[in-house]
CSV table of C-alpha atoms in Angstrom, one decimal:
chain,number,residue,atom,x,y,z
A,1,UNK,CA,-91.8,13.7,10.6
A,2,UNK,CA,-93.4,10.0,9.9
A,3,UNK,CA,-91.3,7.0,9.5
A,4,UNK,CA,-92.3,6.9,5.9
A,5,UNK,CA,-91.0,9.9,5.0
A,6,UNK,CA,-87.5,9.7,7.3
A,7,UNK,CA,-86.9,6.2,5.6
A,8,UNK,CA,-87.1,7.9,2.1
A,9,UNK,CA,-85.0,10.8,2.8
A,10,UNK,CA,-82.6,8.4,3.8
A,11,UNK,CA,-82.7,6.1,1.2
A,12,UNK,CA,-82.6,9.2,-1.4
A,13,UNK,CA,-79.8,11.0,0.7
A,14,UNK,CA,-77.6,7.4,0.9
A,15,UNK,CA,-77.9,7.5,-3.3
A,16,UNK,CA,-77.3,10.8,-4.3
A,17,UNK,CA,-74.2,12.0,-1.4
A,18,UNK,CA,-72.0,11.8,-4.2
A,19,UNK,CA,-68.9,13.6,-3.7
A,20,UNK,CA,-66.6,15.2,-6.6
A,21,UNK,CA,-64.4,12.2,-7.5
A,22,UNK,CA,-67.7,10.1,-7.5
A,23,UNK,CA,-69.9,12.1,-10.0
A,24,UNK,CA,-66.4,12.3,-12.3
A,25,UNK,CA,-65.6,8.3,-12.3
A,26,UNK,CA,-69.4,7.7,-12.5
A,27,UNK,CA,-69.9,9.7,-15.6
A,28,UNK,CA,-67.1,8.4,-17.0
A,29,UNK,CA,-68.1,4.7,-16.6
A,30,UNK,CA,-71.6,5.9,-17.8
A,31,UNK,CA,-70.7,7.6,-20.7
A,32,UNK,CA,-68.3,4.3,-21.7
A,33,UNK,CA,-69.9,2.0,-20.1
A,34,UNK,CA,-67.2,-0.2,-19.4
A,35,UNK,CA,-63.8,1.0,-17.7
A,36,UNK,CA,-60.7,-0.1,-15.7
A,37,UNK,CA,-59.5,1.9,-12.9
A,38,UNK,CA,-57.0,3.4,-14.7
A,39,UNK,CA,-59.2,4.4,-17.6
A,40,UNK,CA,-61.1,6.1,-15.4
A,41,UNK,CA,-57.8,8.2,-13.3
A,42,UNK,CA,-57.0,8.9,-17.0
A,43,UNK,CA,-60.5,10.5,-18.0
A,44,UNK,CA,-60.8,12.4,-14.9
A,45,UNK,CA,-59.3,14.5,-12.3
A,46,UNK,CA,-59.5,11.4,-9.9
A,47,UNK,CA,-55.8,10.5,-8.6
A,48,UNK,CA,-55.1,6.9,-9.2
A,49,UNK,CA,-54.8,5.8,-5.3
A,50,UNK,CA,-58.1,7.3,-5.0
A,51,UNK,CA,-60.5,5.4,-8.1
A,52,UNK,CA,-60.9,2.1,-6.1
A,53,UNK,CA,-62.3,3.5,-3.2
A,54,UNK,CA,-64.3,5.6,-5.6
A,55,UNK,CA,-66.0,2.8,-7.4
A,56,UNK,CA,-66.1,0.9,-4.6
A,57,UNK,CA,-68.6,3.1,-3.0
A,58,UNK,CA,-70.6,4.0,-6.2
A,59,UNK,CA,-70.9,-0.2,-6.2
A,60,UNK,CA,-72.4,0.5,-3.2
A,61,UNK,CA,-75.0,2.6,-4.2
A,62,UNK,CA,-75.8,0.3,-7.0
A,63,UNK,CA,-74.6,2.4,-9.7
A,64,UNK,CA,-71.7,0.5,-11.1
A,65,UNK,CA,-70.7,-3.1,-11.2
A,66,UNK,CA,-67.6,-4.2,-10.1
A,67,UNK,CA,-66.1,-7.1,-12.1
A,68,UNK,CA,-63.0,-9.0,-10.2
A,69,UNK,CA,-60.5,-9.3,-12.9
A,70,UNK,CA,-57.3,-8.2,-13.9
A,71,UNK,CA,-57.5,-5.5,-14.5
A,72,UNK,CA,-60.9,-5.2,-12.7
A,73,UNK,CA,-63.8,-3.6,-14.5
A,74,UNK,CA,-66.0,-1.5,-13.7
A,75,UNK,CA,-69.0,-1.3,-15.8
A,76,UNK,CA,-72.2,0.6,-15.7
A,77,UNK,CA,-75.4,-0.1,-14.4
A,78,UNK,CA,-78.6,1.2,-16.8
A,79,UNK,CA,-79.7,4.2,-14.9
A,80,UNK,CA,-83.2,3.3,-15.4
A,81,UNK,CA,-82.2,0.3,-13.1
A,82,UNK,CA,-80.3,2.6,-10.8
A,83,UNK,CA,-83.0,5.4,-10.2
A,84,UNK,CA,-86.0,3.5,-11.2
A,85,UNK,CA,-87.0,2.9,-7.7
A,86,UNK,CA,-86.4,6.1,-6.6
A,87,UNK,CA,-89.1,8.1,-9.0
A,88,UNK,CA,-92.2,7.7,-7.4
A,89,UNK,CA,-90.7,7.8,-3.8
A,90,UNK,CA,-89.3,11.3,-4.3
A,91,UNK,CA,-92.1,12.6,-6.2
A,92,UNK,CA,-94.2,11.9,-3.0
A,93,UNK,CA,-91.2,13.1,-0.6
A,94,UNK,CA,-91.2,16.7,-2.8
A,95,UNK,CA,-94.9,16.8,-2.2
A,96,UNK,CA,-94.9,16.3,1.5
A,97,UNK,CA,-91.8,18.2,2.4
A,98,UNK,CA,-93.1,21.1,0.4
A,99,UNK,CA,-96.8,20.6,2.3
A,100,UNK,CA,-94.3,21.1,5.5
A,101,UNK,CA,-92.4,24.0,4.4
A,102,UNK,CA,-92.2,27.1,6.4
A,103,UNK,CA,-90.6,30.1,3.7
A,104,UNK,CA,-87.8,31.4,6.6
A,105,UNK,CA,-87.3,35.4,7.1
A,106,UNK,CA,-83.5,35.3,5.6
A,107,UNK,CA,-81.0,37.9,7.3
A,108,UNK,CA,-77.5,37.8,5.8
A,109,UNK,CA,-74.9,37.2,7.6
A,110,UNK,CA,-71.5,38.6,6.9
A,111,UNK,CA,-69.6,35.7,7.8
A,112,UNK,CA,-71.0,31.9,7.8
A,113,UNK,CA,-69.8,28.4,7.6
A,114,UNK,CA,-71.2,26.1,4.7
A,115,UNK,CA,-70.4,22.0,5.3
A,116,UNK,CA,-71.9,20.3,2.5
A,117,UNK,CA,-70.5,19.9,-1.0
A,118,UNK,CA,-73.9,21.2,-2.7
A,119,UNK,CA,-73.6,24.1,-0.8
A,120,UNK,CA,-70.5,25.3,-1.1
A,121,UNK,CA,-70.7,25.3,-5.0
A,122,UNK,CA,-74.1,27.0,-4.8
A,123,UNK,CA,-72.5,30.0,-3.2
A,124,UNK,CA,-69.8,29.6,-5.8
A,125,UNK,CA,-72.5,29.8,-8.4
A,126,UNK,CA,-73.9,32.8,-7.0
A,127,UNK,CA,-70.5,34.6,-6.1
A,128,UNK,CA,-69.8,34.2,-10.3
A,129,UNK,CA,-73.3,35.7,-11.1
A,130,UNK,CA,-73.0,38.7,-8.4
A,131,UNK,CA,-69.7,39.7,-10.0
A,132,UNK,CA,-70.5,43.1,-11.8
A,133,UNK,CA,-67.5,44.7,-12.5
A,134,UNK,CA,-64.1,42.3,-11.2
A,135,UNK,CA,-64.3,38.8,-10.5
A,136,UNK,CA,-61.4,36.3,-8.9
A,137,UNK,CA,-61.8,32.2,-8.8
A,138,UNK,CA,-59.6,29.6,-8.5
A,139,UNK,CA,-61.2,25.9,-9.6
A,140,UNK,CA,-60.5,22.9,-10.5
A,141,UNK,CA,-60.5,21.4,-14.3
A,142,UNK,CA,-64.0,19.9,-13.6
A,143,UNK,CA,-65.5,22.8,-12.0
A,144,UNK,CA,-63.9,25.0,-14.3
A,145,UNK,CA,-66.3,22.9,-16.8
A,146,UNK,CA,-69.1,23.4,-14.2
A,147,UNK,CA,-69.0,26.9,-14.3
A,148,UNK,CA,-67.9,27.5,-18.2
A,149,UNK,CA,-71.3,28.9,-19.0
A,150,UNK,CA,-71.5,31.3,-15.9
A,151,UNK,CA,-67.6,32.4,-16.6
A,152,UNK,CA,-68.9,33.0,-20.1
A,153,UNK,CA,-71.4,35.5,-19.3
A,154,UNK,CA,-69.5,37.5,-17.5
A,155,UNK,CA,-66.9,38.0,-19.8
A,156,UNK,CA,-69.4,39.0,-22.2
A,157,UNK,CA,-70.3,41.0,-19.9
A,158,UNK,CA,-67.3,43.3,-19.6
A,159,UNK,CA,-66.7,41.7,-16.0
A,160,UNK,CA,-62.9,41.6,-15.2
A,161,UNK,CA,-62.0,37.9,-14.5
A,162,UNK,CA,-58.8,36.5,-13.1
A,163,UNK,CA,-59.0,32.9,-13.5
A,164,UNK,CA,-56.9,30.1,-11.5
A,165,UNK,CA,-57.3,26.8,-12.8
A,166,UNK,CA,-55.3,23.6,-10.2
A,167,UNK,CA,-53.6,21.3,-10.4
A,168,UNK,CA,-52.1,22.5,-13.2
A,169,UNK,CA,-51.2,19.2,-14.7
A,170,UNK,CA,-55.0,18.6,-15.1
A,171,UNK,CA,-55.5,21.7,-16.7
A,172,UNK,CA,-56.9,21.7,-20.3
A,173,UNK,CA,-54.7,22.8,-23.1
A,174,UNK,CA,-55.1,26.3,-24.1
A,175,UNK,CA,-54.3,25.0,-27.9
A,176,UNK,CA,-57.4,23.4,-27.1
A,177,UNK,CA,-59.3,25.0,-24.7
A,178,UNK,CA,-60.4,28.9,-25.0
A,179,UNK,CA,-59.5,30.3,-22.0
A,180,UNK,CA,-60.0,33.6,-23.3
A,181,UNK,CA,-63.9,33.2,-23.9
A,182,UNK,CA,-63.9,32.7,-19.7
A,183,UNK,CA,-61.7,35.2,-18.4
A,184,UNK,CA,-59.7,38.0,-19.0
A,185,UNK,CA,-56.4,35.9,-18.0
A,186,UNK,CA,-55.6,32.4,-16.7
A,187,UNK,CA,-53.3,30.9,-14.8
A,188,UNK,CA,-52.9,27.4,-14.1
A,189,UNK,CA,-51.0,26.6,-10.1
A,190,UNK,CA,-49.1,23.0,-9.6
A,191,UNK,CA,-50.2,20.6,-6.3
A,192,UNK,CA,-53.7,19.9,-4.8
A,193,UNK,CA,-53.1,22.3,-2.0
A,194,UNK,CA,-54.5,25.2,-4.1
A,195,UNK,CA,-58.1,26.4,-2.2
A,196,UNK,CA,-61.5,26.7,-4.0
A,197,UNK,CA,-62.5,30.5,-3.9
A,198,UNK,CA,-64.2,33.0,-5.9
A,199,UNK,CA,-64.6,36.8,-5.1
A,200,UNK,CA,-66.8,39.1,-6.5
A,201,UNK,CA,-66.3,42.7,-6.3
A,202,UNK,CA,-63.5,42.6,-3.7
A,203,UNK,CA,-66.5,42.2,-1.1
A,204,UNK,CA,-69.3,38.8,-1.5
A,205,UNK,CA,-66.6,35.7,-1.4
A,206,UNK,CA,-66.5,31.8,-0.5
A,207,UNK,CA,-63.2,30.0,0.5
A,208,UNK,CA,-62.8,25.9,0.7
A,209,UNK,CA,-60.1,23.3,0.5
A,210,UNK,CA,-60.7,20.9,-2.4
A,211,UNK,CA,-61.3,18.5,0.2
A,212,UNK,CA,-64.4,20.1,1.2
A,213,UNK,CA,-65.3,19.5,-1.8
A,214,UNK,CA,-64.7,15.3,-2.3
A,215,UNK,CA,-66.2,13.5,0.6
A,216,UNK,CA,-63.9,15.4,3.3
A,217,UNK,CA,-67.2,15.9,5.9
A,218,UNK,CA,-65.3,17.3,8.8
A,219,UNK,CA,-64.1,20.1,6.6
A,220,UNK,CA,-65.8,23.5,5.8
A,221,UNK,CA,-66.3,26.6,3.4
A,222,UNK,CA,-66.6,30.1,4.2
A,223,UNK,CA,-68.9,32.7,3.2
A,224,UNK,CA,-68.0,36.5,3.6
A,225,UNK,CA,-71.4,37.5,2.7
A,226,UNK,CA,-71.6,41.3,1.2
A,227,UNK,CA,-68.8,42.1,3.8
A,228,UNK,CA,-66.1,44.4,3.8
A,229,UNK,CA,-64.2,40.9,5.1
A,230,UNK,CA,-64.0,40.2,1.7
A,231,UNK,CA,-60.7,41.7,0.9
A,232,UNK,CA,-58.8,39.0,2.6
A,233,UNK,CA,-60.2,36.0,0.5
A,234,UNK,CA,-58.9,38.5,-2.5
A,235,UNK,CA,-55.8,39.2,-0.9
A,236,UNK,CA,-54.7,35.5,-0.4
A,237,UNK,CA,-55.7,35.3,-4.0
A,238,UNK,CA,-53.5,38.0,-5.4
A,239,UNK,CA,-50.6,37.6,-3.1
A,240,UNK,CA,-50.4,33.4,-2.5
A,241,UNK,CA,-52.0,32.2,-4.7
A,242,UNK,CA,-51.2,34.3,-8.2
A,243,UNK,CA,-48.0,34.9,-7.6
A,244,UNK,CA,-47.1,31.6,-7.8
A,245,UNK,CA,-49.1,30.2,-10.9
A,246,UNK,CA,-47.8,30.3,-14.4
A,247,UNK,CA,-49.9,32.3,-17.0
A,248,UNK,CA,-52.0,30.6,-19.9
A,249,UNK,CA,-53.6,33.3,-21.4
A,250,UNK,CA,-54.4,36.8,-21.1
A,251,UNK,CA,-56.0,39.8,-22.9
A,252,UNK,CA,-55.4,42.8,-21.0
A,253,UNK,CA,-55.3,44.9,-23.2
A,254,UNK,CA,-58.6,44.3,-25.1
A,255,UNK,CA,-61.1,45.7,-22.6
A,256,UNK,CA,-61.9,49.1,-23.2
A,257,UNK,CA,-62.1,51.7,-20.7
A,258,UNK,CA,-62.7,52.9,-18.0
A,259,UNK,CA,-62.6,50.2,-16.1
A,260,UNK,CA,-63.9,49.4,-12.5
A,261,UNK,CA,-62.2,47.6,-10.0
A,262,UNK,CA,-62.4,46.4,-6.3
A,263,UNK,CA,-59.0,45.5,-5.9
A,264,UNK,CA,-56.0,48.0,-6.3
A,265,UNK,CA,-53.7,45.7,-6.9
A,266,UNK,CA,-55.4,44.6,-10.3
A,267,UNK,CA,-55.9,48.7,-11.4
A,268,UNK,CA,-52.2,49.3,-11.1
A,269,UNK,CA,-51.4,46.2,-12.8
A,270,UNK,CA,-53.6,47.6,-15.5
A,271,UNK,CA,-52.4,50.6,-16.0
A,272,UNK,CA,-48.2,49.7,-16.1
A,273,UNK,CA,-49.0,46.6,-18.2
A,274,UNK,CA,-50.5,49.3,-21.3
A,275,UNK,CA,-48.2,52.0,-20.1
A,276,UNK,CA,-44.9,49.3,-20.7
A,277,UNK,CA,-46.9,48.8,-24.1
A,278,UNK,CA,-47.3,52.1,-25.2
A,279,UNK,CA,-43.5,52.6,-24.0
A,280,UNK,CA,-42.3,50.4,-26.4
A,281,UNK,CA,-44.5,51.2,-29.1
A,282,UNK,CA,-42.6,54.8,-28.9
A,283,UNK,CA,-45.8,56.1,-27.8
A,284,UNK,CA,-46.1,56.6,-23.7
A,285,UNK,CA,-45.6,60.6,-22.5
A,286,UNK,CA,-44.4,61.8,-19.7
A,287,UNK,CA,-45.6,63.4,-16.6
A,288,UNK,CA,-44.4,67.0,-14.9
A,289,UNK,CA,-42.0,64.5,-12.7
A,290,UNK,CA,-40.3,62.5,-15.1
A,291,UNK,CA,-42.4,59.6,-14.1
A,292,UNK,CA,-43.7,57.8,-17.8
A,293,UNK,CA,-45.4,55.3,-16.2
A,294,UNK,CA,-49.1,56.7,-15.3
A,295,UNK,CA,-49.4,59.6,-17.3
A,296,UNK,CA,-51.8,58.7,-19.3
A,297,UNK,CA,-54.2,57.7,-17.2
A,298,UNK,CA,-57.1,58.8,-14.8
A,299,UNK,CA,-58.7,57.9,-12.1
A,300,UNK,CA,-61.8,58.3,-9.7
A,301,UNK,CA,-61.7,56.6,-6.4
A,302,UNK,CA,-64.2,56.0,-3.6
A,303,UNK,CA,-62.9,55.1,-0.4
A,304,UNK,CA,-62.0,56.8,3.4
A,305,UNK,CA,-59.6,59.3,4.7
A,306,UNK,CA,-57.3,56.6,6.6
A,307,UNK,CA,-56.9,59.1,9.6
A,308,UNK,CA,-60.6,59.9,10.5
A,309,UNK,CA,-62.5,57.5,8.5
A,310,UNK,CA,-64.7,59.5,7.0
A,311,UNK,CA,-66.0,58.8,3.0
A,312,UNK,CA,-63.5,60.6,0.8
A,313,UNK,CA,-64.0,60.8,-3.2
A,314,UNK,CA,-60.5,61.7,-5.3
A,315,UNK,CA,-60.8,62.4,-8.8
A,316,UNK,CA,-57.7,63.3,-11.0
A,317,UNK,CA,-55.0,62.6,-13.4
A,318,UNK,CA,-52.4,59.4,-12.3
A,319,UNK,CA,-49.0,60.8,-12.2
A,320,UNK,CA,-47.5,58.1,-10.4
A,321,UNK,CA,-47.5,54.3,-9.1
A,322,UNK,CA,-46.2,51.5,-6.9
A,323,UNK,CA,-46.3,47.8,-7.8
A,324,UNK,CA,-44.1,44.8,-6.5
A,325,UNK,CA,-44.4,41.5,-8.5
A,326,UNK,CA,-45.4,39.8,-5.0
A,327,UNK,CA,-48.1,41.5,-5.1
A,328,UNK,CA,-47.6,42.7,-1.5
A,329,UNK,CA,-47.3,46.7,-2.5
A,330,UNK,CA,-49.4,48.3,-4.9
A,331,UNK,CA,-50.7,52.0,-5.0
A,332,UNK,CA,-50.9,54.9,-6.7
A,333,UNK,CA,-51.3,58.9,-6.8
A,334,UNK,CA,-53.8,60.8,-7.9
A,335,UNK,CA,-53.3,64.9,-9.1
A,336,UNK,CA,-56.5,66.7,-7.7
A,337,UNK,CA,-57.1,70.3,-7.7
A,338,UNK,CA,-56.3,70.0,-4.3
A,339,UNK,CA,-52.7,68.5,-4.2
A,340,UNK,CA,-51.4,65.2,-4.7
A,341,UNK,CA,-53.6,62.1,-3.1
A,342,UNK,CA,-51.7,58.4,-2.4
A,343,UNK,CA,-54.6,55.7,-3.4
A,344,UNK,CA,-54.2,52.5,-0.8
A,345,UNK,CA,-55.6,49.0,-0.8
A,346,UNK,CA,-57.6,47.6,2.2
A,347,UNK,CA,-56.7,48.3,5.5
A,348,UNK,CA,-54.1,50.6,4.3
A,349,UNK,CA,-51.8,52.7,6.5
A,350,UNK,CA,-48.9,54.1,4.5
A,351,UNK,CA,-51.7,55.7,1.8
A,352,UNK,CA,-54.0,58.9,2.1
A,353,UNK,CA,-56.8,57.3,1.3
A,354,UNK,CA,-57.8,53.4,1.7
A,355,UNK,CA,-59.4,52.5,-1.5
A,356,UNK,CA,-62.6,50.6,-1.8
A,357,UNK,CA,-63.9,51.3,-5.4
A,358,UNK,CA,-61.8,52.4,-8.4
A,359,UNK,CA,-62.4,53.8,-12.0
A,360,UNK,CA,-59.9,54.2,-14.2
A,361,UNK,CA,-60.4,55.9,-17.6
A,362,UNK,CA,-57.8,56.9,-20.2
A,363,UNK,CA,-59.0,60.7,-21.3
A,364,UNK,CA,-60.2,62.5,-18.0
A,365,UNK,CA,-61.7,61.3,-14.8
A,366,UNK,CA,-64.3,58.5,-15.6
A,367,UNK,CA,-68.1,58.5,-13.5
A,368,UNK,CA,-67.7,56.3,-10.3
């Protein structure tokens, strides 16, 4: 590599490694073009401790101006002065790194480590857009506004998304934010503890602190690419990290069947949250065993014996469940011509039958 093109990779990379908290207080500034510090912690997600150092170091990259008063100001630097140099040096670095380019033979890996900010939120990107039938992610406010568009889609889409927005206290208010038009339901979880995650499918999945995210470069994310590893990033999400968030909207019941899912725990939540409904519309009947709390409902499950492993399909008529509010139990049992089948999660051992993809339909066993 010349010393030409080292010194503007550099100078390009020393501009532009903005973390989270940076790009937040420097559109702020930009967009008001003069603010003090706490303007800025009240505009963004940036905790007030934090926005000095924040500034300071967007001051160093010659984006913002730092007036010493009190309160000090930080005012904004005309992008034109603050990129100007950089337009023709990175035009010619594109050119000659692409002239250098090598396309690599890509394998995929199940599991990988990702380091840098940009990359973990690409994979988030593309974890959102794989999602074809069930989708779980918890973000934060701003990335929540990052990925409004994608979350969108898949709604539209009929995708199944279980949204987790932290900290909660920076979550926008449902009076005035439509949390419905990006997921299916919402919760919003207290503290800054709360990982970055999205799952699609119950299989292709990242994981992250928020840290990873800011300007934290010892930590990492992880990728469960296409792997059946997948189920514990889901999991954590269901069992940690649901559980323990308060709900700010939901619209279970609008989405019509049948409906796929990766996760159990989410089918059987399904089915006893319309089954309550019909029960106290008057409406719900009851099965051959008493049991009023599946019988309307039908299911086709792929998945494997639990004993030998081998591929097992179960299509039938739900006659009876099993859900604790943690979360940590959740199964049901299917009526087959062939007896009574018990439908498992992941890795499950009390079941028949670990399930791995599950239909559910309302008037006879849906297509898988």
């Amino acid at each position: 590599m010349t010393d030409d093109l080292r010194g503007t990779l550099d100078h390009v990379g020393d501009r532009f490694n903005l973390g989270e908290y940076e790009i937040d207080a420097y559109l702020a500034v930009l967009e008001h073009g003069e603010l003090t510090a706490s303007d800025i912690a009240d505009r963004t997600d940036i905790p007030q401790p934090r926005v000095y150092d924040t500034v300071r170091s967007l001051s160093d990259r010659g984006l913002v101006e730092l007036r010493e008063s009190r309160p000090m100001k930080i005012v904004a630097v005309d992008p034109e002065d603050a990129f100007g140099d950089l337009r023709s040096s990175f035009t010619e670095m594109v050119d000659e790194l692409e002239a250098r380019y090598t396309a690599p033979t890509r394998e995929t890996e199940a599991v990988s480590l990702v380091k840098s900010r940009s990359t973990i939120l690409r994979y988030v990107e593309e974890v959102i857009e794989s999602a074809e039938f069930e989708l779980a992610v918890s973000l934060t406010p701003g990335l929540l506004r990052r990925f409004r568009d994608d979350l969108a889609a898949k709604v539209a889409d009929g995708v199944s998304v279980e949204l987790l927005v932290t900290p909660a206290s920076r979550a926008p208010d449902p009076d005035e934010f439509d949390y419905l038009e990006v997921a299916t339901i919402a919760r919003a979880r207290r503290g800054i503890t709360t990982p970055i995650l999205a799952v699609a499918d119950g299989e292709y999945s990242v994981y992250a602190t928020q840290d990873a995210l800011r300007d934290d470069r010892e930590r990492y994310g992880v990728i469960f690419n296409r792997s059946a590893l997948g189920f514990l990033v889901s999991g954590f999400f269901g069992t940690v990290l649901w559980t323990t968030a308060e709900t700010l909207a939901a619209d279970g019941m609008e989405r019509p069947f049948p409906r796929r899912y990766a996760s159990i725990r989410r089918a059987v939540k399904d089915i006893r949250e319309f089954s309550d409904a019909a029960a106290d519309d008057g409406d719900s009947v009851t099965a051959d065993d008493g049991d009023s709390a599946a019988a309307e409902f039908y299911a086709s499950v792929e998945g494997r014996d639990i004993e030998t492993g081998e591929s097992v399909t179960v299509s039938g008529r739900v006659v009876d469940l099993a859900f604790e509010d943690t979360e940590e139990v959740a199964s049901l049992v299917v009526e087959t011509e062939a007896g009574r089948v018990e439908i498992g999660g992941r890795v499950a051992a009390l079941e028949d039958v670990e399930g791995q993809e599950i239909v559910i339909g309302r008037h006879g066993p849906p297509a898988l």
